[in-house]
XYZ file of N, CA and C in Angstrom:
459
model
N 0.864 -1.175 0.157
C -0.139 -0.078 0.047
C 0.928 1.185 -0.204
N 0.018 2.333 -0.165
C 1.081 3.582 -0.204
C -0.153 4.885 0.907
N 0.774 5.279 0.975
C 0.445 6.869 1.937
C 0.323 8.018 1.368
N -0.475 8.705 1.248
C -0.178 10.626 0.620
C 0.472 11.142 1.581
N 1.640 11.485 1.147
C 2.428 12.420 2.189
C 2.519 13.866 2.290
N 1.541 14.449 1.117
C 1.495 15.659 1.009
C 1.975 16.386 -0.301
N 1.680 17.593 -0.100
C 2.591 18.080 -1.337
C 4.220 18.369 -1.698
N 4.870 17.798 -2.735
C 5.877 18.126 -2.999
C 6.310 19.252 -2.821
N 7.688 19.611 -2.145
C 7.739 21.109 -2.435
C 8.642 21.515 -3.766
N 9.408 20.748 -4.543
C 9.419 21.181 -5.842
C 8.430 21.119 -6.820
N 8.153 22.000 -8.086
C 7.484 21.937 -8.776
C 7.814 21.034 -9.983
N 6.708 20.218 -10.577
C 7.537 19.466 -11.834
C 7.737 19.997 -12.592
N 9.084 19.935 -13.268
C 9.476 20.550 -14.299
C 8.616 20.583 -15.427
N 8.522 21.636 -16.382
C 7.524 21.730 -17.005
C 6.315 22.122 -16.951
N 5.805 22.396 -15.640
C 4.479 22.411 -15.277
C 3.793 20.985 -15.820
N 2.313 21.425 -15.181
C 2.033 19.837 -15.816
C 0.825 19.413 -14.893
N 0.563 20.286 -13.572
C 0.098 19.372 -12.239
C 0.858 19.563 -11.235
N -0.111 19.297 -9.656
C 0.630 19.709 -9.026
C 1.481 18.237 -8.554
N 2.340 18.188 -7.923
C 3.327 17.154 -7.614
C 3.181 17.005 -6.005
N 2.587 15.167 -6.087
C 2.884 15.183 -4.546
C 3.662 14.015 -4.180
N 3.709 14.065 -2.690
C 4.793 12.769 -2.296
C 3.611 11.860 -1.895
N 4.186 10.198 -2.372
C 3.628 9.100 -2.153
C 4.528 8.342 -1.198
N 4.041 7.604 -0.248
C 5.149 6.783 0.801
C 4.379 5.414 0.557
N 5.562 4.483 -0.178
C 5.007 3.361 -0.422
C 5.539 2.158 0.785
N 4.504 1.657 1.172
C 5.140 0.704 2.295
C 6.165 -0.098 1.659
N 6.332 -1.023 2.235
C 7.166 -2.189 2.281
C 7.024 -3.080 1.913
N 7.213 -4.116 1.143
C 6.111 -5.304 0.124
C 7.365 -6.453 0.176
N 7.197 -7.396 -0.120
C 8.030 -8.614 -0.440
C 8.987 -8.179 -1.296
N 10.229 -8.372 -0.658
C 11.418 -8.011 -1.647
C 11.654 -6.563 -1.734
N 11.090 -5.570 -1.244
C 10.832 -4.106 -1.567
C 10.896 -3.193 -0.588
N 11.680 -2.539 -0.449
C 11.752 -1.078 0.942
C 11.157 -0.314 0.672
N 10.540 0.466 1.976
C 9.742 1.475 1.657
C 10.406 2.419 1.093
N 9.642 3.337 0.554
C 10.390 4.240 -0.546
C 9.320 5.517 -0.644
N 9.643 6.845 -0.809
C 8.695 7.764 -0.830
C 9.271 8.058 -2.838
N 7.921 8.532 -3.292
C 7.793 8.749 -4.733
C 7.262 10.044 -5.234
N 7.965 10.669 -6.145
C 6.891 12.137 -6.386
C 6.393 11.410 -7.554
N 4.748 12.299 -7.773
C 3.603 11.516 -8.224
C 2.985 12.805 -8.912
N 2.072 12.666 -10.292
C 0.942 13.370 -10.175
C -0.297 12.203 -10.743
N -1.186 13.254 -9.967
C -2.433 12.409 -10.340
C -3.062 12.637 -11.673
N -3.564 11.567 -12.162
C -3.874 12.245 -13.711
C -5.426 11.299 -13.325
N -6.442 11.668 -14.558
C -7.797 11.157 -14.673
C -7.782 9.707 -14.264
N -8.858 9.156 -14.136
C -9.463 7.678 -14.417
C -8.512 6.546 -13.301
N -8.395 7.176 -12.128
C -7.284 6.666 -11.061
C -6.441 6.172 -11.877
N -5.312 7.182 -12.256
C -4.277 6.900 -12.690
C -3.430 7.821 -12.168
N -1.954 7.603 -11.946
C -1.167 8.346 -11.560
C 0.222 8.541 -12.382
N 0.986 9.268 -12.408
C 2.396 9.459 -13.138
C 3.008 9.627 -12.092
N 4.062 8.508 -12.075
C 5.243 8.308 -10.910
C 6.387 8.864 -11.647
N 6.819 10.243 -11.170
C 7.931 10.653 -12.072
C 9.189 9.938 -12.663
N 9.329 9.116 -11.827
C 10.787 8.785 -11.923
C 10.328 7.120 -13.194
N 9.188 6.992 -13.547
C 8.827 6.295 -14.261
C 8.513 6.488 -15.727
N 8.371 5.685 -16.897
C 7.885 6.084 -17.835
C 6.198 6.300 -17.877
N 6.106 5.120 -17.271
C 4.489 4.454 -17.380
C 3.475 5.497 -16.890
N 1.886 5.156 -16.772
C 1.138 6.068 -15.414
C 1.035 4.598 -15.115
N 0.398 4.762 -13.647
C 0.222 3.556 -12.857
C -1.290 3.796 -12.620
N -1.640 2.627 -12.356
C -3.496 2.911 -11.271
C -2.969 2.620 -10.127
N -4.327 3.450 -9.225
C -4.307 3.432 -7.560
C -5.814 3.013 -7.574
N -5.932 2.778 -6.205
C -6.962 2.560 -5.080
C -6.948 3.062 -3.926
N -8.598 3.217 -3.649
C -8.182 3.745 -2.138
C -8.609 2.537 -0.920
N -7.992 2.688 0.116
C -7.900 1.256 0.492
C -9.223 0.529 0.874
N -9.754 -0.629 1.023
C -10.418 -1.685 0.963
C -11.173 -1.850 -0.627
N -10.797 -1.245 -1.262
C -11.432 -1.258 -2.761
C -10.528 -2.267 -3.450
N -11.487 -2.941 -4.165
C -10.534 -4.332 -5.063
C -9.752 -3.828 -5.727
N -8.450 -4.148 -6.210
C -7.430 -3.891 -6.643
C -7.958 -3.413 -8.156
N -7.911 -2.611 -8.978
C -8.214 -2.332 -10.714
C -7.152 -3.497 -11.127
N -8.132 -3.950 -12.503
C -7.218 -4.858 -13.650
C -6.210 -4.086 -13.866
N -4.942 -5.260 -13.994
C -3.733 -4.344 -14.406
C -3.871 -3.896 -15.939
N -3.324 -2.608 -16.039
C -3.155 -2.366 -17.592
C -2.238 -3.542 -18.402
N -2.951 -3.433 -19.584
C -2.060 -4.061 -20.719
C -0.809 -4.408 -20.329
N -0.125 -3.047 -20.056
C 1.527 -3.162 -20.329
C 1.865 -3.646 -18.992
N 1.083 -4.422 -18.180
C 1.697 -4.592 -16.960
C 1.821 -6.059 -17.140
N 1.602 -6.771 -18.048
C 1.901 -8.153 -18.139
C 2.793 -8.595 -19.182
N 3.965 -8.995 -18.847
C 5.302 -9.614 -19.409
C 5.107 -10.522 -19.892
N 5.169 -10.875 -20.904
C 5.785 -12.381 -21.313
C 7.346 -12.958 -21.233
N 7.359 -14.190 -21.202
C 8.578 -14.573 -21.503
C 9.519 -14.061 -22.677
N 8.347 -13.933 -23.519
C 9.290 -13.682 -25.319
C 9.564 -12.491 -25.116
N 8.859 -11.576 -24.793
C 8.764 -10.020 -24.528
C 10.447 -9.941 -23.610
N 10.298 -10.416 -22.793
C 11.649 -10.368 -21.990
C 12.593 -10.953 -22.826
N 12.548 -11.968 -23.258
C 14.014 -12.447 -24.086
C 14.115 -12.657 -25.165
N 13.122 -11.359 -25.476
C 13.642 -10.977 -27.087
C 12.722 -11.442 -28.304
N 11.944 -12.702 -28.281
C 11.433 -13.142 -29.024
C 11.058 -14.671 -28.962
N 10.270 -15.562 -29.485
C 9.582 -16.588 -29.190
C 10.778 -17.623 -29.446
N 11.559 -17.777 -30.183
C 12.496 -18.579 -30.478
C 13.685 -18.279 -29.106
N 13.822 -17.035 -28.514
C 15.158 -16.906 -28.044
C 15.215 -17.559 -26.721
N 16.318 -17.844 -26.211
C 16.199 -18.293 -25.115
C 16.697 -17.295 -24.090
N 16.030 -17.839 -22.749
C 15.814 -16.326 -22.136
C 16.821 -16.512 -20.927
N 17.759 -15.211 -20.477
C 18.946 -15.680 -19.547
C 18.234 -15.001 -18.471
N 18.154 -16.045 -17.116
C 17.416 -15.395 -16.257
C 17.707 -14.415 -15.469
N 19.199 -13.831 -15.492
C 19.655 -13.053 -15.167
C 19.327 -11.610 -15.265
N 19.594 -11.430 -16.837
C 19.063 -10.944 -17.701
C 17.541 -10.543 -17.349
N 17.100 -11.403 -17.339
C 15.247 -11.137 -17.219
C 14.851 -10.329 -15.768
N 15.652 -10.958 -15.059
C 15.207 -10.335 -13.638
C 15.782 -8.684 -13.805
N 17.208 -8.400 -14.357
C 17.225 -7.192 -14.112
C 16.440 -6.336 -14.904
N 16.099 -6.844 -15.922
C 14.786 -5.846 -16.927
C 13.786 -6.122 -16.216
N 13.080 -6.783 -15.039
C 12.084 -6.751 -14.483
C 12.316 -5.645 -13.919
N 13.017 -5.792 -12.988
C 13.554 -4.882 -11.551
C 13.533 -3.341 -12.370
N 13.685 -3.235 -13.328
C 13.573 -1.723 -14.367
C 11.797 -0.915 -14.220
N 11.395 -2.312 -14.201
C 9.576 -1.838 -14.425
C 8.941 -1.346 -13.256
N 8.145 -0.410 -12.971
C 7.394 0.233 -11.992
C 7.054 -1.249 -11.230
N 6.859 -1.081 -9.981
C 6.464 -1.939 -9.057
C 4.754 -2.345 -9.496
N 3.917 -1.841 -9.938
C 2.699 -2.617 -10.559
C 2.863 -3.592 -11.510
N 3.858 -3.269 -12.692
C 4.321 -4.211 -13.479
C 5.006 -5.574 -12.989
N 6.076 -4.927 -11.961
C 6.365 -6.259 -11.202
C 5.424 -7.153 -10.523
N 4.878 -6.456 -9.797
C 3.651 -7.522 -9.267
C 2.526 -8.395 -10.294
N 2.262 -7.505 -11.392
C 1.473 -8.010 -12.296
C 2.062 -9.795 -12.927
N 3.409 -9.020 -12.924
C 4.059 -10.269 -13.967
C 4.111 -11.632 -12.689
N 4.383 -11.445 -11.411
C 4.547 -12.128 -10.706
C 3.364 -12.978 -10.505
N 2.467 -12.276 -10.468
C 1.055 -13.049 -10.490
C 0.870 -13.993 -11.551
N 1.355 -13.216 -12.589
C 0.742 -13.877 -13.843
C 1.694 -15.340 -13.731
N 2.859 -14.891 -13.514
C 3.817 -16.516 -13.359
C 3.270 -17.305 -12.340
N 2.620 -16.835 -11.529
C 2.059 -18.093 -10.484
C 1.088 -18.508 -11.079
N 0.445 -18.007 -11.473
C -1.037 -18.407 -12.182
C -0.549 -19.836 -13.300
N 0.353 -19.274 -14.195
C 1.313 -20.296 -15.247
C 1.742 -21.268 -14.402
N 2.659 -21.178 -13.385
C 3.442 -22.400 -12.537
C 2.148 -23.286 -12.010
N 1.233 -22.726 -11.202
C 0.025 -23.628 -10.976
C -0.928 -24.148 -11.903
N -0.737 -23.734 -13.046
C -1.421 -24.101 -13.832
C -0.625 -25.118 -14.788
N 0.928 -25.439 -14.524
C 1.632 -26.254 -15.181
C 1.748 -27.104 -14.344
N 1.650 -26.894 -13.228
C 1.918 -28.092 -11.943
C 0.802 -28.944 -12.118
N -0.625 -28.561 -11.908
C -1.662 -28.950 -12.187
C -1.920 -30.051 -13.351
N -1.577 -29.522 -14.178
C -1.339 -30.530 -15.677
C -0.361 -31.700 -15.484
N 0.484 -31.312 -15.172
C 1.593 -32.158 -14.605
C 1.516 -33.200 -13.362
N 0.436 -32.929 -12.571
C -0.389 -34.169 -11.705
C -1.027 -34.790 -12.604
N -1.889 -34.301 -13.511
C -2.802 -34.890 -13.977
C -2.520 -36.222 -14.886
N -0.987 -35.462 -15.731
C -0.406 -36.749 -16.849
C 0.406 -37.782 -15.596
N 0.938 -37.143 -14.530
C 1.538 -38.835 -13.641
C 0.075 -39.450 -13.124
N -1.270 -38.843 -13.185
C -1.976 -39.521 -12.475
C -2.595 -40.553 -13.771
N -2.291 -40.160 -14.564
C -2.876 -40.511 -15.963
C -1.809 -41.761 -16.517
N -0.592 -41.537 -16.505
C 0.049 -42.543 -16.622
C 0.594 -43.416 -15.743
N 0.935 -43.213 -14.473
C 0.964 -44.224 -13.414
C 2.218 -43.521 -12.735
N 2.125 -43.879 -11.394
C 3.170 -43.451 -10.385
C 4.578 -43.149 -11.171
N 5.068 -44.733 -11.681
C 6.735 -44.660 -12.108
C 6.630 -43.946 -13.346
N 5.999 -43.190 -14.181
C 6.202 -42.648 -15.116
C 7.381 -41.545 -15.066
N 7.940 -41.343 -16.059
C 9.111 -40.350 -16.036
C 8.696 -39.418 -17.332
N 8.589 -38.084 -16.627
C 8.525 -37.078 -17.494
C 9.634 -36.793 -18.809
N 9.003 -36.816 -19.735
C 9.640 -36.526 -20.966
C 9.747 -35.192 -21.851
N 10.368 -34.522 -22.295
C 10.578 -33.579 -23.299
C 9.171 -33.444 -24.084
N 8.730 -34.626 -24.624
C 7.440 -34.509 -25.212
C 6.583 -34.401 -24.287
N 6.352 -34.563 -23.288
C 5.132 -34.187 -22.324
C 5.080 -33.169 -21.873
N 6.427 -32.231 -21.617
C 6.313 -30.734 -21.122
C 6.053 -29.995 -22.507
N 6.605 -30.943 -23.957
C 6.034 -29.765 -25.238
C 4.402 -29.850 -25.026
N 3.868 -31.120 -24.698
C 2.506 -31.284 -24.575
C 1.677 -30.567 -23.559
N 2.168 -30.536 -22.723
C 1.950 -29.478 -21.259
C 1.453 -28.351 -21.944
N 3.041 -27.683 -22.790
C 2.996 -25.951 -23.152
C 2.023 -25.805 -24.099
N 1.810 -26.582 -25.078
C 1.103 -26.665 -26.356
C -0.689 -26.348 -25.799
N -0.918 -27.424 -24.553
C -2.406 -27.073 -24.239
C -2.114 -26.022 -23.396
N -1.834 -25.310 -22.458
C -1.541 -23.949 -22.104
C -1.444 -23.016 -23.065
N -0.992 -23.080 -24.258
C -1.017 -22.088 -24.931
C -2.099 -22.043 -25.663
N -2.742 -23.007 -25.789
C -4.267 -23.284 -26.412
C -5.549 -22.992 -25.602
N -5.399 -22.583 -24.196
C -6.066 -22.254 -23.375
C -6.435 -20.844 -23.182
N -5.284 -19.544 -23.840
C -5.585 -18.357 -23.867
C -4.237 -17.778 -23.053
N -4.784 -17.985 -21.625
C -3.886 -17.991 -20.717
C -4.184 -18.175 -19.437
N -2.973 -18.276 -18.628
C -2.952 -18.934 -17.137
C -4.050 -18.512 -16.375
N -5.109 -17.683 -16.297
C -6.244 -17.287 -15.801
C -7.559 -17.891 -15.858
N -7.383 -19.029 -17.414
C -8.719 -19.659 -17.419
C -8.880 -20.726 -16.693
């Protein structure tokens, strides 16, 4: 969560709206921090250190759906469908994204991982306890998951 700390002392370069200070609470893996923001229309704000506008909500409200740009695919992070994803580079790139995008990616990854594990359990149950998972099994699961649209189905 975050708390509105008050108006920022320095104005925004070039004008364009009142600058406010927003104090973000510590979250899993993230230290608390104060950021300078400008509130926009439709429950969005511009973090002056980030390029993208972010969504916000009042305490107790359901979270707004993440903006489309908040969902990153591995192929986007890896530079293409056939590219091998360098995990360290992917994590560095993810850390450059606004916290909202990092959280949306983590949520989508969790859904994807849970879906994969569920299909893996189903496969093992169907083929028997001693079955050894093969690359063909993994390819089949991935193909089924791609056909389902997304991990939230």
